[in-house]
mmCIF file of C-alpha atoms and ligand atoms in Angstrom:
data_model
loop_
_atom_site.group_PDB
_atom_site.id
_atom_site.type_symbol
_atom_site.label_atom_id
_atom_site.label_comp_id
_atom_site.label_asym_id
_atom_site.label_seq_id
_atom_site.Cartn_x
_atom_site.Cartn_y
_atom_site.Cartn_z
ATOM 1 C CA MET A 1 176.550 185.486 45.997
ATOM 2 C CA LYS A 2 176.755 182.139 47.511
ATOM 3 C CA ARG A 3 174.408 179.502 45.554
ATOM 4 C CA ASP A 4 172.806 176.589 48.086
ATOM 5 C CA LEU A 5 171.510 173.391 46.265
ATOM 6 C CA ARG A 6 168.741 172.950 49.527
ATOM 7 C CA ARG A 7 166.201 172.178 46.383
ATOM 8 C CA LEU A 8 165.964 171.422 42.524
ATOM 9 C CA LEU A 9 164.751 174.908 42.776
ATOM 10 C CA ASP A 10 167.665 176.397 43.890
ATOM 11 C CA LEU A 11 168.885 175.368 40.428
ATOM 12 C CA GLY A 12 166.848 177.056 37.267
ATOM 13 C CA ARG A 13 166.353 175.468 33.528
ATOM 14 C CA GLU A 14 169.792 176.643 32.486
ATOM 15 C CA ASP A 15 171.783 175.187 35.413
ATOM 16 C CA VAL A 16 170.108 172.213 35.126
ATOM 17 C CA GLU A 17 171.515 171.530 31.650
ATOM 18 C CA TRP A 18 174.536 173.274 32.520
ATOM 19 C CA VAL A 19 175.195 170.173 34.655
ATOM 20 C CA ILE A 20 173.769 168.063 32.399
ATOM 21 C CA ARG A 21 176.510 168.795 29.288
ATOM 22 C CA ALA A 22 179.325 169.151 32.495
ATOM 23 C CA ALA A 23 178.286 165.982 33.664
ATOM 24 C CA SER A 24 178.911 164.528 29.748
ATOM 25 C CA ARG A 25 182.308 165.966 29.726
ATOM 26 C CA LEU A 26 183.410 165.115 32.798
ATOM 27 C CA LYS A 27 182.242 161.551 32.383
ATOM 28 C CA ALA A 28 184.050 161.480 28.961
ATOM 29 C CA ASP A 29 187.366 162.882 30.790
ATOM 30 C CA ARG A 30 187.705 160.253 33.233
ATOM 31 C CA LYS A 31 186.815 157.358 30.829
ATOM 32 C CA ALA A 32 189.308 158.640 28.826
ATOM 33 C CA GLY A 33 192.276 159.214 31.547
ATOM 34 C CA ARG A 34 191.961 163.057 31.049
ATOM 35 C CA PRO A 35 192.442 164.570 34.640
ATOM 36 C CA SER A 36 190.544 168.057 35.553
ATOM 37 C CA LYS A 37 190.678 168.887 39.207
ATOM 38 C CA PRO A 38 189.018 172.936 39.162
ATOM 39 C CA LEU A 39 188.445 172.277 42.938
ATOM 40 C CA GLU A 40 192.628 171.639 43.889
ATOM 41 C CA GLY A 41 192.241 172.664 47.213
ATOM 42 C CA MET A 42 189.134 172.716 48.653
ATOM 43 C CA SER A 43 187.381 170.642 51.057
ATOM 44 C CA LEU A 44 183.568 169.484 51.048
ATOM 45 C CA GLY A 45 182.761 168.747 54.495
ATOM 46 C CA MET A 46 179.373 166.124 55.050
ATOM 47 C CA ILE A 47 177.015 165.560 57.980
ATOM 48 C CA PHE A 48 175.328 162.278 57.675
ATOM 49 C CA GLN A 49 171.814 161.997 60.084
ATOM 50 C CA LYS A 50 171.401 158.871 57.870
ATOM 51 C CA PRO A 51 173.150 156.006 56.289
ATOM 52 C CA SER A 52 174.171 156.038 53.316
ATOM 53 C CA THR A 53 176.123 154.282 50.080
ATOM 54 C CA ARG A 54 175.815 155.790 47.240
ATOM 55 C CA THR A 55 175.581 159.400 47.765
ATOM 56 C CA ARG A 56 178.744 158.764 50.478
ATOM 57 C CA VAL A 57 181.178 157.215 48.324
ATOM 58 C CA SER A 58 180.484 159.054 44.745
ATOM 59 C CA PHE A 59 180.965 162.750 46.736
ATOM 60 C CA GLU A 60 184.141 161.424 48.376
ATOM 61 C CA VAL A 61 185.658 160.558 45.103
ATOM 62 C CA GLY A 62 183.832 163.173 43.142
ATOM 63 C CA MET A 63 185.774 165.549 44.957
ATOM 64 C CA VAL A 64 188.715 163.442 45.065
ATOM 65 C CA GLN A 65 188.421 163.414 41.171
ATOM 66 C CA LEU A 66 188.555 167.366 41.086
ATOM 67 C CA GLY A 67 191.688 168.115 42.966
ATOM 68 C CA GLY A 68 190.100 168.396 46.366
ATOM 69 C CA HIS A 69 189.043 166.089 49.519
ATOM 70 C CA THR A 70 186.242 166.119 51.766
ATOM 71 C CA VAL A 71 185.446 165.486 55.888
ATOM 72 C CA VAL A 72 183.069 163.414 56.463
ATOM 73 C CA LEU A 73 180.892 163.720 59.394
ATOM 74 C CA ALA A 74 178.529 161.358 61.653
ATOM 75 C CA GLY A 75 175.369 163.013 62.669
ATOM 76 C CA ASP A 76 175.804 161.679 66.030
ATOM 77 C CA GLN A 77 179.650 162.529 66.298
ATOM 78 C CA ILE A 78 179.577 166.060 66.290
ATOM 79 C CA GLN A 79 178.180 169.138 68.692
ATOM 80 C CA MET A 80 175.566 169.508 66.970
ATOM 81 C CA SER A 81 173.859 166.370 68.639
ATOM 82 C CA ARG A 82 174.337 167.675 71.816
ATOM 83 C CA GLY A 83 172.375 170.751 71.402
ATOM 84 C CA GLU A 84 175.099 173.100 69.290
ATOM 85 C CA THR A 85 172.622 174.711 67.217
ATOM 86 C CA VAL A 86 172.212 174.540 63.143
ATOM 87 C CA ALA A 87 173.012 178.807 63.038
ATOM 88 C CA ASP A 88 176.213 177.991 64.821
ATOM 89 C CA SER A 89 177.657 175.428 63.546
ATOM 90 C CA ALA A 90 177.235 177.312 60.146
ATOM 91 C CA ARG A 91 179.491 179.867 61.198
ATOM 92 C CA ILE A 92 182.034 177.538 62.208
ATOM 93 C CA PHE A 93 181.834 174.921 59.274
ATOM 94 C CA SER A 94 181.963 178.130 56.875
ATOM 95 C CA ARG A 95 185.139 179.302 58.318
ATOM 96 C CA TYR A 96 187.246 176.321 57.083
ATOM 97 C CA LEU A 97 185.254 174.952 54.673
ATOM 98 C CA ASP A 98 184.544 175.694 50.740
ATOM 99 C CA ALA A 99 181.068 173.531 50.541
ATOM 100 C CA LEU A 100 178.983 171.496 53.347
ATOM 101 C CA ALA A 101 176.407 168.473 51.965
ATOM 102 C CA ILE A 102 174.382 167.161 54.915
ATOM 103 C CA ARG A 103 172.041 163.919 54.661
ATOM 104 C CA THR A 104 169.478 164.972 57.173
ATOM 105 C CA PHE A 105 165.747 164.759 58.155
ATOM 106 C CA ALA A 106 163.942 167.675 58.704
ATOM 107 C CA GLN A 107 164.260 169.960 55.116
ATOM 108 C CA GLU A 108 164.245 172.943 57.683
ATOM 109 C CA GLN A 109 167.586 172.254 58.719
ATOM 110 C CA VAL A 110 169.312 172.250 55.497
ATOM 111 C CA ASP A 111 166.958 175.265 54.984
ATOM 112 C CA GLU A 112 168.383 176.694 57.869
ATOM 113 C CA LEU A 113 171.800 175.401 57.659
ATOM 114 C CA ALA A 114 171.893 177.213 54.390
ATOM 115 C CA ALA A 115 170.731 180.780 55.530
ATOM 116 C CA MET A 116 173.523 180.439 58.055
ATOM 117 C CA ALA A 117 176.296 179.753 56.400
ATOM 118 C CA ASP A 118 177.971 181.295 53.617
ATOM 119 C CA ILE A 119 179.143 178.809 52.152
ATOM 120 C CA PRO A 120 177.729 176.515 49.748
ATOM 121 C CA VAL A 121 175.147 173.925 50.591
ATOM 122 C CA ILE A 122 174.386 170.819 49.260
ATOM 123 C CA ASN A 123 170.990 168.654 50.474
ATOM 124 C CA MET A 124 172.298 164.928 50.146
ATOM 125 C CA LEU A 125 168.722 164.029 51.188
ATOM 126 C CA THR A 126 165.968 165.242 53.376
ATOM 127 C CA ASP A 127 162.396 163.279 53.774
ATOM 128 C CA LYS A 128 161.116 165.810 51.283
ATOM 129 C CA TYR A 129 163.821 166.073 48.545
ATOM 130 C CA HIS A 130 166.915 164.122 46.963
ATOM 131 C CA PRO A 131 168.217 166.800 44.009
ATOM 132 C CA CYS A 132 171.403 165.117 43.939
ATOM 133 C CA GLN A 133 169.377 162.135 42.629
ATOM 134 C CA VAL A 134 167.163 163.666 40.341
ATOM 135 C CA LEU A 135 169.880 165.225 38.781
ATOM 136 C CA ALA A 136 171.836 162.273 38.213
ATOM 137 C CA ASP A 137 168.890 160.886 37.317
ATOM 138 C CA LEU A 138 167.907 163.493 34.599
ATOM 139 C CA PHE A 139 171.754 163.285 33.093
ATOM 140 C CA THR A 140 171.127 159.484 32.985
ATOM 141 C CA ILE A 141 168.163 160.018 31.162
ATOM 142 C CA TYR A 142 169.658 162.376 28.847
ATOM 143 C CA GLU A 143 172.448 159.979 28.080
ATOM 144 C CA LYS A 144 170.075 156.989 27.039
ATOM 145 C CA ARG A 145 167.661 159.312 24.807
ATOM 146 C CA GLY A 146 170.272 162.022 23.381
ATOM 147 C CA SER A 147 167.365 164.508 25.260
ATOM 148 C CA LEU A 148 164.596 165.240 27.689
ATOM 149 C CA ALA A 149 162.371 166.728 25.139
ATOM 150 C CA GLY A 150 159.629 164.920 24.411
ATOM 151 C CA VAL A 151 160.034 162.079 27.765
ATOM 152 C CA LYS A 152 157.273 160.623 29.518
ATOM 153 C CA VAL A 153 157.802 159.610 32.977
ATOM 154 C CA ALA A 154 156.344 157.363 35.102
ATOM 155 C CA TYR A 155 156.637 156.995 38.993
ATOM 156 C CA VAL A 156 155.200 154.294 40.411
ATOM 157 C CA GLY A 157 155.236 153.594 44.207
ATOM 158 C CA ASP A 158 155.583 156.291 47.917
ATOM 159 C CA GLY A 159 154.879 160.220 47.654
ATOM 160 C CA ASN A 160 158.142 160.223 48.735
ATOM 161 C CA ASN A 161 161.129 162.789 48.914
ATOM 162 C CA MET A 162 161.876 161.046 45.267
ATOM 163 C CA ALA A 163 159.009 161.659 44.236
ATOM 164 C CA ASN A 164 158.628 165.425 45.474
ATOM 165 C CA SER A 165 162.077 165.680 43.682
ATOM 166 C CA TRP A 166 160.155 164.371 40.211
ATOM 167 C CA LEU A 167 157.925 166.644 40.242
ATOM 168 C CA ASN A 168 160.106 169.449 41.157
ATOM 169 C CA ALA A 169 161.723 168.628 37.891
ATOM 170 C CA ALA A 170 159.258 167.971 35.640
ATOM 171 C CA GLY A 171 157.570 171.253 36.360
ATOM 172 C CA MET A 172 160.874 173.174 35.568
ATOM 173 C CA MET A 173 161.888 170.610 32.703
ATOM 174 C CA GLY A 174 158.858 170.569 30.870
ATOM 175 C CA PHE A 175 158.128 166.837 30.421
ATOM 176 C CA ASP A 176 155.632 164.659 31.238
ATOM 177 C CA LEU A 177 155.482 162.738 34.599
ATOM 178 C CA ARG A 178 153.219 160.330 36.088
ATOM 179 C CA VAL A 179 152.928 159.876 38.933
ATOM 180 C CA ALA A 180 150.889 156.917 40.439
ATOM 181 C CA THR A 181 150.822 156.064 44.291
ATOM 182 C CA PRO A 182 148.174 154.509 46.898
ATOM 183 C CA LYS A 183 145.716 156.484 48.420
ATOM 184 C CA GLU A 184 147.044 158.477 51.337
ATOM 185 C CA TYR A 185 150.631 158.019 49.785
ATOM 186 C CA GLU A 186 150.399 160.793 47.478
ATOM 187 C CA PRO A 187 153.495 163.219 47.160
ATOM 188 C CA ASP A 188 154.073 166.832 49.583
ATOM 189 C CA THR A 189 150.747 169.022 48.357
ATOM 190 C CA GLU A 190 152.779 172.026 48.119
ATOM 191 C CA THR A 191 155.486 170.157 45.857
ATOM 192 C CA VAL A 192 152.744 169.485 43.411
ATOM 193 C CA GLU A 193 150.982 173.011 43.921
ATOM 194 C CA SER A 194 154.353 174.362 42.681
ATOM 195 C CA ALA A 195 154.704 171.708 39.806
ATOM 196 C CA LEU A 196 151.772 172.592 38.204
ATOM 197 C CA SER A 197 152.282 176.140 38.970
ATOM 198 C CA HIS A 198 156.055 175.832 36.586
ATOM 199 C CA ALA A 199 154.061 173.839 34.384
ATOM 200 C CA LYS A 200 152.369 176.327 33.267
ATOM 201 C CA GLU A 201 155.235 178.312 32.357
ATOM 202 C CA SER A 202 157.434 174.830 31.482
ATOM 203 C CA GLY A 203 154.378 173.201 29.104
ATOM 204 C CA ALA A 204 154.782 169.889 31.935
ATOM 205 C CA SER A 205 152.453 167.585 31.974
ATOM 206 C CA ILE A 206 152.219 166.427 35.848
ATOM 207 C CA GLU A 207 149.274 164.105 36.087
ATOM 208 C CA LEU A 208 148.620 162.328 39.629
ATOM 209 C CA LEU A 209 146.986 158.983 39.640
ATOM 210 C CA ASP A 210 146.155 155.896 42.280
ATOM 211 C CA ASP A 211 146.343 153.046 39.238
ATOM 212 C CA PRO A 212 150.465 152.145 37.836
ATOM 213 C CA LYS A 213 149.085 150.995 35.113
ATOM 214 C CA LYS A 214 147.587 154.149 33.547
ATOM 215 C CA ALA A 215 150.500 155.637 34.497
ATOM 216 C CA VAL A 216 152.917 153.640 32.500
ATOM 217 C CA ALA A 217 150.739 153.265 29.086
ATOM 218 C CA SER A 218 152.607 154.468 26.573
ATOM 219 C CA ALA A 219 155.689 156.145 29.164
ATOM 220 C CA ASN A 220 159.732 155.780 28.242
ATOM 221 C CA VAL A 221 161.217 155.573 31.718
ATOM 222 C CA ILE A 222 159.520 154.295 34.546
ATOM 223 C CA TYR A 223 160.796 155.180 37.927
ATOM 224 C CA THR A 224 160.555 153.452 41.455
ATOM 225 C CA ASP A 225 161.894 153.215 44.601
ATOM 226 C CA THR A 226 161.143 152.058 48.089
ATOM 227 C CA TRP A 227 157.894 151.540 49.988
ATOM 228 C CA VAL A 228 159.808 151.731 53.661
ATOM 229 C CA SER A 229 162.099 155.383 53.285
ATOM 230 C CA MET A 230 164.657 156.222 55.924
ATOM 231 C CA GLY A 231 163.486 157.230 59.111
ATOM 232 C CA GLN A 232 160.016 155.075 58.099
ATOM 233 C CA ASP A 233 160.652 151.691 59.880
ATOM 234 C CA GLU A 234 158.321 151.637 62.822
ATOM 235 C CA GLU A 235 155.513 151.690 59.779
ATOM 236 C CA ALA A 236 157.279 149.138 58.001
ATOM 237 C CA LYS A 237 154.624 146.362 58.489
ATOM 238 C CA LYS A 238 151.950 148.868 57.479
ATOM 239 C CA ARG A 239 153.437 150.080 54.486
ATOM 240 C CA LEU A 240 154.037 146.334 52.900
ATOM 241 C CA ALA A 241 150.844 146.022 53.400
ATOM 242 C CA ASP A 242 149.441 148.955 51.714
ATOM 243 C CA PHE A 243 151.706 148.363 48.830
ATOM 244 C CA ALA A 244 150.630 145.487 47.500
ATOM 245 C CA GLY A 245 150.278 144.505 44.147
ATOM 246 C CA TRP A 246 152.208 147.742 42.916
ATOM 247 C CA GLN A 247 155.474 145.785 42.111
ATOM 248 C CA VAL A 248 157.102 146.888 39.239
ATOM 249 C CA ASP A 249 157.482 144.057 37.678
ATOM 250 C CA GLN A 250 157.951 142.022 33.877
ATOM 251 C CA ALA A 251 153.769 142.496 33.229
ATOM 252 C CA LEU A 252 153.954 146.140 33.902
ATOM 253 C CA VAL A 253 156.977 147.012 32.355
ATOM 254 C CA SER A 254 155.752 145.477 29.453
ATOM 255 C CA LEU A 255 152.586 148.137 29.113
ATOM 256 C CA ALA A 256 154.990 150.696 28.902
ATOM 257 C CA ALA A 257 156.876 151.779 25.160
ATOM 258 C CA GLU A 258 159.051 149.033 23.980
ATOM 259 C CA ASP A 259 162.105 150.878 24.367
ATOM 260 C CA ALA A 260 161.166 151.832 27.680
ATOM 261 C CA ILE A 261 163.899 152.383 30.788
ATOM 262 C CA VAL A 262 164.011 150.986 34.138
ATOM 263 C CA MET A 263 164.722 153.309 36.920
ATOM 264 C CA HIS A 264 165.514 153.248 40.294
ATOM 265 C CA CYS A 265 167.528 155.530 42.765
ATOM 266 C CA LEU A 266 168.542 152.256 44.951
ATOM 267 C CA PRO A 267 168.840 151.133 47.851
ATOM 268 C CA ALA A 268 166.122 148.611 46.186
ATOM 269 C CA HIS A 269 164.400 145.439 48.236
ATOM 270 C CA ARG A 270 164.265 142.748 45.155
ATOM 271 C CA GLY A 271 160.083 141.478 45.901
ATOM 272 C CA GLU A 272 158.715 144.316 46.958
ATOM 273 C CA GLU A 273 158.738 147.636 44.640
ATOM 274 C CA ILE A 274 160.612 145.872 42.233
ATOM 275 C CA SER A 275 161.023 142.141 40.942
ATOM 276 C CA ALA A 276 164.246 140.549 40.572
ATOM 277 C CA GLU A 277 163.063 140.390 37.293
ATOM 278 C CA VAL A 278 163.159 143.506 36.225
ATOM 279 C CA MET A 279 165.631 145.135 38.313
ATOM 280 C CA ASP A 280 168.235 142.773 36.785
ATOM 281 C CA GLY A 281 166.789 142.628 33.228
ATOM 282 C CA SER A 282 167.221 144.776 29.652
ATOM 283 C CA GLN A 283 165.325 147.020 30.622
ATOM 284 C CA SER A 284 166.827 148.498 33.372
ATOM 285 C CA VAL A 285 170.110 151.153 34.089
ATOM 286 C CA VAL A 286 170.332 151.237 37.676
ATOM 287 C CA TRP A 287 174.068 150.204 37.259
ATOM 288 C CA ASP A 288 174.392 153.093 35.012
ATOM 289 C CA GLN A 289 171.979 155.920 37.115
ATOM 290 C CA ALA A 290 174.527 155.136 40.270
ATOM 291 C CA GLU A 291 177.266 155.647 38.528
ATOM 292 C CA ASN A 292 176.243 158.685 37.146
ATOM 293 C CA ARG A 293 175.855 160.276 40.711
ATOM 294 C CA LEU A 294 179.401 160.550 40.293
ATOM 295 C CA HIS A 295 179.704 162.733 37.167
ATOM 296 C CA ALA A 296 176.439 165.026 38.088
ATOM 297 C CA GLN A 297 177.636 165.348 40.774
ATOM 298 C CA LYS A 298 181.200 166.518 39.880
ATOM 299 C CA ALA A 299 179.501 169.123 38.063
ATOM 300 C CA ILE A 300 177.210 170.318 40.642
ATOM 301 C CA LEU A 301 180.124 171.025 43.065
ATOM 302 C CA ILE A 302 181.910 172.972 40.866
ATOM 303 C CA LEU A 303 178.451 174.854 39.553
ATOM 304 C CA LEU A 304 177.886 176.070 43.191
ATOM 305 C CA ILE A 305 181.856 176.367 44.570
ATOM 306 C CA ARG A 306 183.217 178.276 41.750
ATOM 307 C CA GLU A 307 181.877 181.492 40.388
ATOM 308 C CA ASP A 308 183.578 180.690 37.052
ATOM 309 C CA ALA A 309 181.917 177.693 36.498
ATOM 310 C CA LYS A 310 180.008 178.448 33.492
ATOM 311 C CA LYS A 311 183.587 179.268 31.656
ATOM 312 C CA LEU A 312 185.164 176.327 32.800
ATOM 313 C CA PHE A 313 182.114 174.266 30.627
ATOM 314 C CA LEU A 314 180.031 176.015 28.335
HETATM 315 N N1 CP B 1 170.394 156.680 46.198
HETATM 316 C C1 CP B 1 171.188 156.460 46.842
HETATM 317 O O1 CP B 1 171.159 157.934 47.274
HETATM 318 O O2 CP B 1 171.531 155.839 47.377
HETATM 319 P P1 CP B 1 173.012 156.103 49.241
HETATM 320 O O3 CP B 1 171.568 156.160 50.107
HETATM 321 O O4 CP B 1 173.247 154.968 49.636
HETATM 322 O O5 CP B 1 173.451 157.382 49.386
HETATM 323 N N1 NVA B 2 163.454 156.841 49.501
HETATM 324 C C1 NVA B 2 164.952 156.594 49.986
HETATM 325 C C2 NVA B 2 165.628 156.688 48.918
HETATM 326 C C3 NVA B 2 166.841 156.798 49.471
HETATM 327 C C4 NVA B 2 167.889 157.027 48.301
HETATM 328 C C5 NVA B 2 164.672 157.168 51.225
HETATM 329 O O1 NVA B 2 164.325 158.264 51.726
HETATM 330 O O2 NVA B 2 165.041 155.693 51.850
#
């Protein structure tokens, strides 16, 4: 049975723990110069309907480091842009590739590709979710703290694809998450309900707030993201006005735990959702976080492409 990563919830808690362990091993191997090529001769197709820096480079480099290679397809240069259906395209890609990754607008497009393809489909960001980012972020928290147990995460800003992905993560992994957004910028209702339902089993504490100060009080991780996501440029002026006062600045960070780390998926807009001082300050882990996309995604690729992944990395 092929596996997809359409959203974080396509994985189980044990898979996420495995990804963190495997990412850690792959990172150590890379730093020690020990090559590991479990995807020798394999091909990953990558469709981009939106721009990308980190995701594109980390997947391309990661696939090469694992012994495979990538085929990068700009959304406007494939026949899907001229009306070839998603279903037909999925069938074609399945005849050439070992896995397919896509960055697009509608989550439904990823779901349809995954349903119709015989190969694993990976969501590289939709308007709704960014599962590869949150997996790299969980790995980063694990690396910085030694465990996810007992961590308190405060997400401050727009209730966007990152906020939704954090809700998925907290519900599944059982940590504390406070999501603070201005009114009318709350995360997706269905995702909130699903996270609350998962929390009953995992023991997570999940709160939605409209006050950034309350959200960060005693938090170990402060997370923020842009106020204007890709595809929202026409709303930029209104959004910048509505988010006034929501910046993660030093005053806000000082309300969190003394050793709290500050995270941002990047790209950042210094002076908007995060101050330059915080972004470049001693509590910021954003560069390690960006590097960890590479290691976490190598683990994701192995998990989805190699049926024996869990025998390769215990
Ligand atoms: N964080 C992230 O996905 O970055 P890119 O948009 O540069 O890929
Ligand atoms: N919320 C942002 C994340 C970018 C990685 C966006 O969708 O543009």
